[in-house]
PDB file of C-alpha atoms in Angstrom:
ATOM      1  CA  MET A   1     -86.986 -47.507  34.417  1.00 40.00           C
ATOM      2  CA  SER A   2     -83.472 -48.652  35.317  1.00 42.00           C
ATOM      3  CA  GLY A   3     -80.177 -49.299  33.604  1.00 42.00           C
ATOM      4  CA  PRO A   4     -77.461 -51.901  34.175  1.00 41.00           C
ATOM      5  CA  ARG A   5     -77.394 -53.257  37.726  1.00 54.00           C
ATOM      6  CA  ASN A   6     -80.599 -51.393  38.523  1.00 71.00           C
ATOM      7  CA  LEU A   7     -79.091 -47.917  38.453  1.00 89.00           C
ATOM      8  CA  PRO A   8     -82.158 -45.618  38.293  1.00 93.00           C
ATOM      9  CA  LEU A   9     -82.447 -43.417  35.217  1.00 96.00           C
ATOM     10  CA  GLY A  10     -84.041 -40.001  34.978  1.00 96.00           C
ATOM     11  CA  SER A  11     -86.434 -38.809  32.295  1.00 96.00           C
ATOM     12  CA  ASP A  12     -83.427 -37.744  30.184  1.00 95.00           C
ATOM     13  CA  GLY A  13     -82.042 -41.285  30.214  1.00 96.00           C
ATOM     14  CA  TYR A  14     -79.071 -40.453  32.445  1.00 96.00           C
ATOM     15  CA  PRO A  15     -78.542 -41.949  35.914  1.00 96.00           C
ATOM     16  CA  ALA A  16     -80.523 -39.951  38.471  1.00 95.00           C
ATOM     17  CA  PRO A  17     -78.598 -39.418  41.723  1.00 95.00           C
ATOM     18  CA  SER A  18     -80.267 -39.091  45.091  1.00 95.00           C
ATOM     19  CA  GLY A  19     -77.626 -36.693  46.373  1.00 96.00           C
ATOM     20  CA  VAL A  20     -74.573 -34.625  45.457  1.00 96.00           C
ATOM     21  CA  SER A  21     -71.592 -33.783  47.635  1.00 96.00           C
ATOM     22  CA  ARG A  22     -67.945 -32.838  47.700  1.00 96.00           C
ATOM     23  CA  ARG A  23     -66.006 -35.475  49.595  1.00 96.00           C
ATOM     24  CA  PRO A  24     -62.993 -37.775  49.261  1.00 96.00           C
ATOM     25  CA  ALA A  25     -63.350 -40.746  46.905  1.00 97.00           C
ATOM     26  CA  GLY A  26     -60.580 -43.284  46.500  1.00 96.00           C
ATOM     27  CA  ALA A  27     -59.443 -45.265  43.485  1.00 95.00           C
ATOM     28  CA  ALA A  28     -61.689 -48.307  43.985  1.00 96.00           C
ATOM     29  CA  GLU A  29     -64.799 -46.258  44.775  1.00 97.00           C
ATOM     30  CA  SER A  30     -64.221 -43.929  41.817  1.00 97.00           C
ATOM     31  CA  ALA A  31     -63.668 -46.787  39.367  1.00 96.00           C
ATOM     32  CA  ARG A  32     -66.675 -48.776  40.588  1.00 96.00           C
ATOM     33  CA  ALA A  33     -68.988 -45.745  40.483  1.00 97.00           C
ATOM     34  CA  ASN A  34     -67.877 -44.488  37.090  1.00 97.00           C
ATOM     35  CA  ARG A  35     -67.959 -47.916  35.438  1.00 97.00           C
ATOM     36  CA  ARG A  36     -71.534 -48.329  36.621  1.00 96.00           C
ATOM     37  CA  TRP A  37     -72.516 -44.765  35.640  1.00 97.00           C
ATOM     38  CA  TRP A  38     -71.090 -44.938  32.111  1.00 97.00           C
ATOM     39  CA  ASP A  39     -72.571 -48.399  31.523  1.00 97.00           C
ATOM     40  CA  ALA A  40     -75.999 -46.960  32.346  1.00 97.00           C
ATOM     41  CA  ALA A  41     -75.475 -43.572  30.667  1.00 97.00           C
ATOM     42  CA  ALA A  42     -73.998 -44.830  27.382  1.00 97.00           C
ATOM     43  CA  PRO A  43     -77.295 -44.899  25.394  1.00 97.00           C
ATOM     44  CA  ALA A  44     -78.382 -41.411  26.510  1.00 97.00           C
ATOM     45  CA  TYR A  45     -74.909 -39.900  26.135  1.00 97.00           C
ATOM     46  CA  LEU A  46     -74.441 -41.224  22.612  1.00 97.00           C
ATOM     47  CA  ALA A  47     -77.979 -40.259  21.611  1.00 96.00           C
ATOM     48  CA  GLU A  48     -77.221 -36.699  22.741  1.00 96.00           C
ATOM     49  CA  HIS A  49     -73.638 -36.344  21.529  1.00 96.00           C
ATOM     50  CA  GLY A  50     -73.063 -39.162  19.038  1.00 96.00           C
ATOM     51  CA  ARG A  51     -73.721 -37.035  15.961  1.00 95.00           C
ATOM     52  CA  ASP A  52     -71.194 -34.425  17.084  1.00 96.00           C
ATOM     53  CA  LEU A  53     -68.616 -37.058  18.021  1.00 97.00           C
ATOM     54  CA  GLY A  54     -69.148 -38.889  14.742  1.00 97.00           C
ATOM     55  CA  ASP A  55     -68.466 -42.537  14.059  1.00 98.00           C
ATOM     56  CA  VAL A  56     -65.017 -41.967  12.506  1.00 98.00           C
ATOM     57  CA  ASP A  57     -63.784 -38.591  13.770  1.00 98.00           C
ATOM     58  CA  PHE A  58     -61.380 -37.170  16.355  1.00 98.00           C
ATOM     59  CA  LEU A  59     -62.955 -34.404  18.432  1.00 98.00           C
ATOM     60  CA  TRP A  60     -60.690 -33.237  21.235  1.00 98.00           C
ATOM     61  CA  CYS A  61     -63.214 -31.130  23.118  1.00 98.00           C
ATOM     62  CA  PRO A  62     -66.601 -29.378  23.129  1.00 98.00           C
ATOM     63  CA  GLU A  63     -64.946 -26.260  21.704  1.00 98.00           C
ATOM     64  CA  GLY A  64     -64.728 -28.076  18.366  1.00 98.00           C
ATOM     65  CA  LEU A  65     -60.978 -28.705  18.090  1.00 98.00           C
ATOM     66  CA  ARG A  66     -60.388 -31.716  15.840  1.00 98.00           C
ATOM     67  CA  GLU A  67     -57.183 -33.665  15.363  1.00 98.00           C
ATOM     68  CA  GLY A  68     -57.540 -33.369  11.600  1.00 97.00           C
ATOM     69  CA  ASP A  69     -56.952 -29.624  12.016  1.00 97.00           C
ATOM     70  CA  ALA A  70     -54.768 -29.475  15.134  1.00 98.00           C
ATOM     71  CA  HIS A  71     -52.287 -32.313  14.383  1.00 98.00           C
ATOM     72  CA  LEU A  72     -51.370 -32.555  18.071  1.00 98.00           C
ATOM     73  CA  LEU A  73     -50.335 -36.191  17.649  1.00 98.00           C
ATOM     74  CA  GLY A  74     -48.293 -35.565  14.523  1.00 97.00           C
ATOM     75  CA  ASP A  75     -48.084 -38.141  11.737  1.00 97.00           C
ATOM     76  CA  VAL A  76     -49.861 -41.280  12.960  1.00 98.00           C
ATOM     77  CA  ALA A  77     -49.434 -43.456   9.841  1.00 98.00           C
ATOM     78  CA  GLY A  78     -47.673 -46.687  10.724  1.00 98.00           C
ATOM     79  CA  ARG A  79     -47.547 -45.800  14.431  1.00 98.00           C
ATOM     80  CA  ARG A  80     -48.788 -47.953  17.294  1.00 98.00           C
ATOM     81  CA  VAL A  81     -51.364 -45.860  19.203  1.00 98.00           C
ATOM     82  CA  LEU A  82     -53.222 -46.388  22.492  1.00 98.00           C
ATOM     83  CA  GLU A  83     -56.435 -44.486  23.176  1.00 98.00           C
ATOM     84  CA  VAL A  84     -57.308 -44.263  26.884  1.00 98.00           C
ATOM     85  CA  GLY A  85     -61.000 -43.770  27.654  1.00 98.00           C
ATOM     86  CA  CYS A  86     -62.184 -44.375  24.098  1.00 98.00           C
ATOM     87  CA  GLY A  87     -65.954 -44.407  24.750  1.00 98.00           C
ATOM     88  CA  SER A  88     -67.603 -45.496  21.499  1.00 98.00           C
ATOM     89  CA  ALA A  89     -64.136 -45.217  19.852  1.00 98.00           C
ATOM     90  CA  PRO A  90     -64.662 -42.655  17.043  1.00 98.00           C
ATOM     91  CA  CYS A  91     -61.149 -41.281  17.651  1.00 98.00           C
ATOM     92  CA  ALA A  92     -59.600 -44.747  17.424  1.00 98.00           C
ATOM     93  CA  ARG A  93     -61.396 -45.444  14.148  1.00 98.00           C
ATOM     94  CA  TRP A  94     -60.236 -42.062  12.778  1.00 98.00           C
ATOM     95  CA  LEU A  95     -56.671 -42.981  13.717  1.00 98.00           C
ATOM     96  CA  ARG A  96     -57.025 -46.404  12.106  1.00 98.00           C
ATOM     97  CA  ARG A  97     -58.306 -44.834   8.899  1.00 98.00           C
ATOM     98  CA  ALA A  98     -55.298 -42.490   9.007  1.00 98.00           C
ATOM     99  CA  GLY A  99     -53.016 -45.521   8.954  1.00 98.00           C
ATOM    100  CA  ALA A 100     -52.301 -46.071  12.649  1.00 98.00           C
ATOM    101  CA  ASP A 101     -52.249 -49.426  14.442  1.00 98.00           C
ATOM    102  CA  VAL A 102     -54.676 -48.659  17.288  1.00 98.00           C
ATOM    103  CA  VAL A 103     -55.772 -50.205  20.566  1.00 98.00           C
ATOM    104  CA  ALA A 104     -58.820 -48.568  22.208  1.00 98.00           C
ATOM    105  CA  LEU A 105     -59.326 -48.931  25.960  1.00 98.00           C
ATOM    106  CA  ASP A 106     -62.226 -47.990  28.232  1.00 98.00           C
ATOM    107  CA  LEU A 107     -63.492 -48.805  31.712  1.00 97.00           C
ATOM    108  CA  SER A 108     -67.127 -49.107  30.608  1.00 97.00           C
ATOM    109  CA  GLY A 109     -68.445 -52.295  29.051  1.00 97.00           C
ATOM    110  CA  GLY A 110     -71.534 -50.378  27.934  1.00 97.00           C
ATOM    111  CA  MET A 111     -69.438 -47.931  25.940  1.00 98.00           C
ATOM    112  CA  LEU A 112     -67.311 -50.713  24.474  1.00 98.00           C
ATOM    113  CA  ALA A 113     -70.431 -52.588  23.375  1.00 98.00           C
ATOM    114  CA  ARG A 114     -71.447 -49.535  21.338  1.00 98.00           C
ATOM    115  CA  ALA A 115     -67.889 -49.242  20.032  1.00 98.00           C
ATOM    116  CA  ALA A 116     -68.060 -52.833  18.800  1.00 98.00           C
ATOM    117  CA  GLN A 117     -71.356 -52.086  17.012  1.00 98.00           C
ATOM    118  CA  LEU A 118     -69.808 -49.059  15.311  1.00 98.00           C
ATOM    119  CA  ASN A 119     -66.745 -51.086  14.339  1.00 98.00           C
ATOM    120  CA  ARG A 120     -69.053 -53.403  12.436  1.00 98.00           C
ATOM    121  CA  ALA A 121     -71.174 -50.586  10.984  1.00 98.00           C
ATOM    122  CA  THR A 122     -68.170 -48.627   9.673  1.00 98.00           C
ATOM    123  CA  GLY A 123     -66.090 -51.609   8.642  1.00 98.00           C
ATOM    124  CA  ILE A 124     -63.188 -50.207  10.678  1.00 98.00           C
ATOM    125  CA  ASP A 125     -62.308 -52.846  13.235  1.00 96.00           C
ATOM    126  CA  VAL A 126     -60.140 -51.532  16.081  1.00 98.00           C
ATOM    127  CA  PRO A 127     -59.235 -53.802  19.007  1.00 98.00           C
ATOM    128  CA  LEU A 128     -61.233 -52.908  22.137  1.00 98.00           C
ATOM    129  CA  VAL A 129     -59.990 -53.554  25.674  1.00 98.00           C
ATOM    130  CA  GLN A 130     -61.877 -53.107  28.957  1.00 98.00           C
ATOM    131  CA  ALA A 131     -59.431 -51.926  31.613  1.00 97.00           C
ATOM    132  CA  ASP A 132     -58.689 -49.224  34.169  1.00 95.00           C
ATOM    133  CA  ALA A 133     -56.372 -46.382  33.175  1.00 96.00           C
ATOM    134  CA  GLY A 134     -54.374 -47.057  36.336  1.00 94.00           C
ATOM    135  CA  ALA A 135     -53.478 -50.618  35.292  1.00 96.00           C
ATOM    136  CA  LEU A 136     -52.888 -50.779  31.538  1.00 97.00           C
ATOM    137  CA  PRO A 137     -52.739 -54.353  30.188  1.00 97.00           C
ATOM    138  CA  LEU A 138     -49.942 -53.539  27.742  1.00 98.00           C
ATOM    139  CA  ALA A 139     -46.236 -54.297  27.728  1.00 98.00           C
ATOM    140  CA  SER A 140     -43.757 -51.585  28.648  1.00 98.00           C
ATOM    141  CA  ALA A 141     -42.480 -49.456  25.752  1.00 98.00           C
ATOM    142  CA  SER A 142     -45.026 -51.013  23.379  1.00 98.00           C
ATOM    143  CA  VAL A 143     -46.743 -47.949  21.842  1.00 98.00           C
ATOM    144  CA  ASP A 144     -45.489 -44.945  19.886  1.00 98.00           C
ATOM    145  CA  LEU A 145     -48.334 -42.596  20.792  1.00 98.00           C
ATOM    146  CA  ALA A 146     -51.104 -42.396  23.373  1.00 98.00           C
ATOM    147  CA  CYS A 147     -54.116 -40.113  23.507  1.00 98.00           C
ATOM    148  CA  SER A 148     -57.155 -39.412  25.634  1.00 98.00           C
ATOM    149  CA  ALA A 149     -59.976 -37.059  24.651  1.00 98.00           C
ATOM    150  CA  TYR A 150     -61.809 -36.437  27.943  1.00 96.00           C
ATOM    151  CA  GLY A 151     -61.344 -40.134  28.630  1.00 93.00           C
ATOM    152  CA  GLY A 152     -60.383 -41.578  31.988  1.00 91.00           C
ATOM    153  CA  LEU A 153     -58.176 -38.895  33.529  1.00 96.00           C
ATOM    154  CA  PRO A 154     -60.926 -36.629  34.943  1.00 95.00           C
ATOM    155  CA  PHE A 155     -62.466 -39.661  36.641  1.00 96.00           C
ATOM    156  CA  VAL A 156     -59.469 -41.379  38.260  1.00 96.00           C
ATOM    157  CA  SER A 157     -58.557 -40.761  41.865  1.00 96.00           C
ATOM    158  CA  ASP A 158     -54.818 -41.344  41.472  1.00 96.00           C
ATOM    159  CA  VAL A 159     -53.910 -39.507  38.279  1.00 97.00           C
ATOM    160  CA  GLY A 160     -50.206 -39.881  39.049  1.00 97.00           C
ATOM    161  CA  THR A 161     -50.471 -43.666  38.749  1.00 97.00           C
ATOM    162  CA  ALA A 162     -52.485 -43.384  35.523  1.00 98.00           C
ATOM    163  CA  LEU A 163     -49.917 -41.040  33.964  1.00 98.00           C
ATOM    164  CA  ALA A 164     -47.061 -43.268  35.138  1.00 98.00           C
ATOM    165  CA  GLU A 165     -48.776 -46.230  33.457  1.00 98.00           C
ATOM    166  CA  ILE A 166     -49.076 -44.270  30.214  1.00 98.00           C
ATOM    167  CA  ALA A 167     -45.403 -43.283  30.457  1.00 98.00           C
ATOM    168  CA  ARG A 168     -44.518 -46.935  31.044  1.00 98.00           C
ATOM    169  CA  VAL A 169     -46.193 -48.214  27.871  1.00 98.00           C
ATOM    170  CA  LEU A 170     -44.795 -45.398  25.701  1.00 98.00           C
ATOM    171  CA  ARG A 171     -41.576 -45.952  23.814  1.00 98.00           C
ATOM    172  CA  PRO A 172     -38.809 -43.401  24.507  1.00 98.00           C
ATOM    173  CA  GLY A 173     -39.728 -40.182  22.722  1.00 97.00           C
ATOM    174  CA  GLY A 174     -43.358 -41.290  22.426  1.00 98.00           C
ATOM    175  CA  ARG A 175     -46.030 -38.610  22.666  1.00 98.00           C
ATOM    176  CA  PHE A 176     -49.078 -38.515  24.931  1.00 98.00           C
ATOM    177  CA  VAL A 177     -51.800 -35.921  24.401  1.00 98.00           C
ATOM    178  CA  ALA A 178     -54.869 -35.613  26.621  1.00 98.00           C
ATOM    179  CA  SER A 179     -57.779 -33.203  26.866  1.00 98.00           C
ATOM    180  CA  VAL A 180     -59.357 -32.685  30.292  1.00 98.00           C
ATOM    181  CA  ASN A 181     -61.803 -30.323  31.966  1.00 96.00           C
ATOM    182  CA  HIS A 182     -60.122 -26.959  32.312  1.00 98.00           C
ATOM    183  CA  PRO A 183     -59.548 -26.354  36.034  1.00 97.00           C
ATOM    184  CA  MET A 184     -61.181 -22.942  35.610  1.00 95.00           C
ATOM    185  CA  ARG A 185     -64.543 -24.714  35.250  1.00 95.00           C
ATOM    186  CA  TRP A 186     -64.501 -25.959  38.846  1.00 95.00           C
ATOM    187  CA  PRO A 187     -65.445 -22.773  40.767  1.00 96.00           C
ATOM    188  CA  PHE A 188     -68.369 -21.868  38.457  1.00 96.00           C
ATOM    189  CA  PRO A 189     -71.921 -23.271  38.218  1.00 95.00           C
ATOM    190  CA  ASP A 190     -72.481 -26.083  35.715  1.00 93.00           C
ATOM    191  CA  SER A 191     -74.406 -23.866  33.304  1.00 95.00           C
ATOM    192  CA  PRO A 192     -73.843 -22.726  29.698  1.00 95.00           C
ATOM    193  CA  ASP A 193     -75.238 -19.260  30.471  1.00 96.00           C
ATOM    194  CA  PRO A 194     -72.505 -16.573  30.754  1.00 94.00           C
ATOM    195  CA  GLU A 195     -74.744 -14.788  33.268  1.00 94.00           C
ATOM    196  CA  ASP A 196     -73.932 -17.665  35.632  1.00 94.00           C
ATOM    197  CA  LEU A 197     -70.203 -16.913  35.606  1.00 94.00           C
ATOM    198  CA  ARG A 198     -70.002 -16.301  39.329  1.00 95.00           C
ATOM    199  CA  ILE A 199     -67.710 -18.014  41.803  1.00 96.00           C
ATOM    200  CA  VAL A 200     -69.663 -20.539  43.889  1.00 95.00           C
ATOM    201  CA  SER A 201     -66.790 -22.692  45.203  1.00 95.00           C
ATOM    202  CA  SER A 202     -63.031 -22.554  45.651  1.00 97.00           C
ATOM    203  CA  TYR A 203     -60.688 -23.286  42.767  1.00 97.00           C
ATOM    204  CA  PHE A 204     -58.390 -24.839  45.379  1.00 98.00           C
ATOM    205  CA  ASP A 205     -61.001 -27.260  46.746  1.00 97.00           C
ATOM    206  CA  ARG A 206     -59.721 -30.607  45.497  1.00 97.00           C
ATOM    207  CA  ARG A 207     -62.550 -32.656  46.991  1.00 97.00           C
ATOM    208  CA  PRO A 208     -64.171 -34.697  44.209  1.00 98.00           C
ATOM    209  CA  TYR A 209     -67.685 -34.034  42.951  1.00 97.00           C
ATOM    210  CA  VAL A 210     -69.659 -37.121  43.979  1.00 98.00           C
ATOM    211  CA  GLU A 211     -73.190 -38.175  43.071  1.00 97.00           C
ATOM    212  CA  THR A 212     -74.730 -40.770  45.389  1.00 96.00           C
ATOM    213  CA  ASP A 213     -77.623 -43.211  45.509  1.00 94.00           C
ATOM    214  CA  ASP A 214     -80.260 -43.625  48.227  1.00 92.00           C
ATOM    215  CA  ASP A 215     -77.770 -45.481  50.417  1.00 91.00           C
ATOM    216  CA  GLY A 216     -75.062 -42.830  50.081  1.00 93.00           C
ATOM    217  CA  ARG A 217     -72.934 -44.943  47.742  1.00 95.00           C
ATOM    218  CA  ALA A 218     -71.098 -43.103  44.984  1.00 97.00           C
ATOM    219  CA  VAL A 219     -72.615 -43.520  41.514  1.00 96.00           C
ATOM    220  CA  TYR A 220     -70.494 -40.868  39.734  1.00 97.00           C
ATOM    221  CA  VAL A 221     -67.188 -39.270  40.688  1.00 98.00           C
ATOM    222  CA  GLU A 222     -65.282 -36.476  38.996  1.00 97.00           C
ATOM    223  CA  HIS A 223     -61.924 -35.310  40.325  1.00 98.00           C
ATOM    224  CA  HIS A 224     -60.529 -31.779  40.251  1.00 97.00           C
ATOM    225  CA  ARG A 225     -56.927 -30.701  39.813  1.00 98.00           C
ATOM    226  CA  THR A 226     -55.538 -27.221  39.445  1.00 98.00           C
ATOM    227  CA  VAL A 227     -53.315 -26.342  36.488  1.00 98.00           C
ATOM    228  CA  GLY A 228     -50.322 -26.687  38.783  1.00 98.00           C
ATOM    229  CA  ASP A 229     -51.527 -30.122  39.918  1.00 98.00           C
ATOM    230  CA  TRP A 230     -51.669 -31.289  36.301  1.00 98.00           C
ATOM    231  CA  VAL A 231     -48.169 -29.996  35.557  1.00 98.00           C
ATOM    232  CA  ARG A 232     -46.711 -31.682  38.648  1.00 98.00           C
ATOM    233  CA  ALA A 233     -48.520 -34.950  37.846  1.00 98.00           C
ATOM    234  CA  VAL A 234     -47.173 -34.985  34.293  1.00 98.00           C
ATOM    235  CA  VAL A 235     -43.603 -34.248  35.387  1.00 98.00           C
ATOM    236  CA  GLY A 236     -43.846 -36.676  38.302  1.00 98.00           C
ATOM    237  CA  ALA A 237     -44.814 -39.469  35.905  1.00 98.00           C
ATOM    238  CA  GLY A 238     -41.596 -38.988  33.952  1.00 96.00           C
ATOM    239  CA  LEU A 239     -43.184 -37.137  31.039  1.00 98.00           C
ATOM    240  CA  VAL A 240     -41.972 -33.908  29.475  1.00 98.00           C
ATOM    241  CA  LEU A 241     -44.642 -31.223  29.140  1.00 98.00           C
ATOM    242  CA  GLU A 242     -44.324 -29.680  25.683  1.00 98.00           C
ATOM    243  CA  ASP A 243     -47.448 -27.528  25.565  1.00 98.00           C
ATOM    244  CA  LEU A 244     -50.641 -26.559  27.362  1.00 98.00           C
ATOM    245  CA  VAL A 245     -53.380 -25.818  24.834  1.00 98.00           C
ATOM    246  CA  GLU A 246     -56.547 -23.925  25.818  1.00 98.00           C
ATOM    247  CA  PRO A 247     -58.798 -24.256  22.749  1.00 98.00           C
ATOM    248  CA  GLU A 248     -60.932 -21.292  21.783  1.00 97.00           C
ATOM    249  CA  TRP A 249     -64.483 -21.842  20.566  1.00 97.00           C
ATOM    250  CA  ALA A 250     -64.529 -22.817  16.890  1.00 96.00           C
ATOM    251  CA  PRO A 251     -66.066 -20.102  14.676  1.00 95.00           C
ATOM    252  CA  GLY A 252     -69.631 -20.948  13.665  1.00 96.00           C
ATOM    253  CA  ARG A 253     -69.943 -23.845  16.116  1.00 96.00           C
ATOM    254  CA  THR A 254     -73.320 -23.855  17.913  1.00 95.00           C
ATOM    255  CA  GLN A 255     -73.247 -27.194  19.749  1.00 93.00           C
ATOM    256  CA  GLU A 256     -73.674 -27.000  23.551  1.00 94.00           C
ATOM    257  CA  TRP A 257     -72.300 -29.651  25.927  1.00 93.00           C
ATOM    258  CA  GLY A 258     -73.394 -29.154  29.504  1.00 91.00           C
ATOM    259  CA  GLN A 259     -71.832 -25.890  30.617  1.00 93.00           C
ATOM    260  CA  TRP A 260     -69.836 -25.555  27.383  1.00 96.00           C
ATOM    261  CA  SER A 261     -71.497 -23.093  25.005  1.00 97.00           C
ATOM    262  CA  PRO A 262     -70.501 -20.535  22.351  1.00 97.00           C
ATOM    263  CA  ALA A 263     -71.407 -17.619  24.645  1.00 96.00           C
ATOM    264  CA  ARG A 264     -69.482 -18.960  27.595  1.00 95.00           C
ATOM    265  CA  GLY A 265     -66.627 -20.243  25.438  1.00 96.00           C
ATOM    266  CA  ALA A 266     -66.016 -16.708  24.206  1.00 95.00           C
ATOM    267  CA  LEU A 267     -65.247 -15.628  27.785  1.00 96.00           C
ATOM    268  CA  VAL A 268     -63.475 -18.425  29.670  1.00 95.00           C
ATOM    269  CA  PRO A 269     -61.619 -21.628  28.765  1.00 97.00           C
ATOM    270  CA  GLY A 270     -63.405 -24.944  29.169  1.00 97.00           C
ATOM    271  CA  THR A 271     -60.726 -27.419  28.114  1.00 98.00           C
ATOM    272  CA  LEU A 272     -57.041 -27.959  28.886  1.00 98.00           C
ATOM    273  CA  VAL A 273     -55.001 -30.080  26.465  1.00 98.00           C
ATOM    274  CA  LEU A 274     -51.779 -31.584  27.849  1.00 98.00           C
ATOM    275  CA  VAL A 275     -49.178 -32.221  25.154  1.00 98.00           C
ATOM    276  CA  THR A 276     -46.412 -34.416  26.557  1.00 98.00           C
ATOM    277  CA  ARG A 277     -43.731 -36.917  25.562  1.00 98.00           C
ATOM    278  CA  ARG A 278     -41.678 -39.586  27.262  1.00 97.00           C
ATOM    279  CA  ALA A 279     -38.094 -38.423  27.614  1.00 92.00           C
TER     280      ALA A 279
END
């Protein structure tokens, strides 16, 4: 069985790589690989996580932090909001229902196709745009708020350019909030079992995690930055860092996402939330 553009799928429905490595991966290679991967993985990913994400809900992270409780974006009613890396766009629909004027952007046509279906199913029609986070097709100073819940930033090679683009489209004083993989995840095995909390690689190894096909071409790329890297990237893009949030596991939450689990979440952080604004 194969997905879009003949990307082979495993028995779980996700793209099945032929190899895994740590090596450099530039902007074009990362974008091409991740667009192809998410196009193919969209059905399996949403079948696995769609219920937890919801159709009209704003989940920041696997720990269970929701915007309805956290209010990291503040009052969104009447505000122009850009979501970067919207996936099937449940966050954008939640924002629209809360009174925001929303544009939802993603690199993956497969994810946006599902978002369009859910727009029709929920009756909440948010505009959907296919574009790269490093080249936003919006006018400068055209949005009041921007957000990204694990969308785009972990997968781009040049995060400085992506953050500068977000700063460009924000109006002065506009807020940008993004959740990303906590850098503490990088040195540990990709397992939800707390018994696997042993260092297997260097926290300071910035080489991307790359999955490849039979010909050695990248089919999935995830980039690593340390906490300091994230802070410098935010400041370098002209944004003011207001807070770094490390969500704790929500009481009573049992959902596992990859290496995120209640047992592991009780011991180490899995998500970093960057709360910023344009000066």
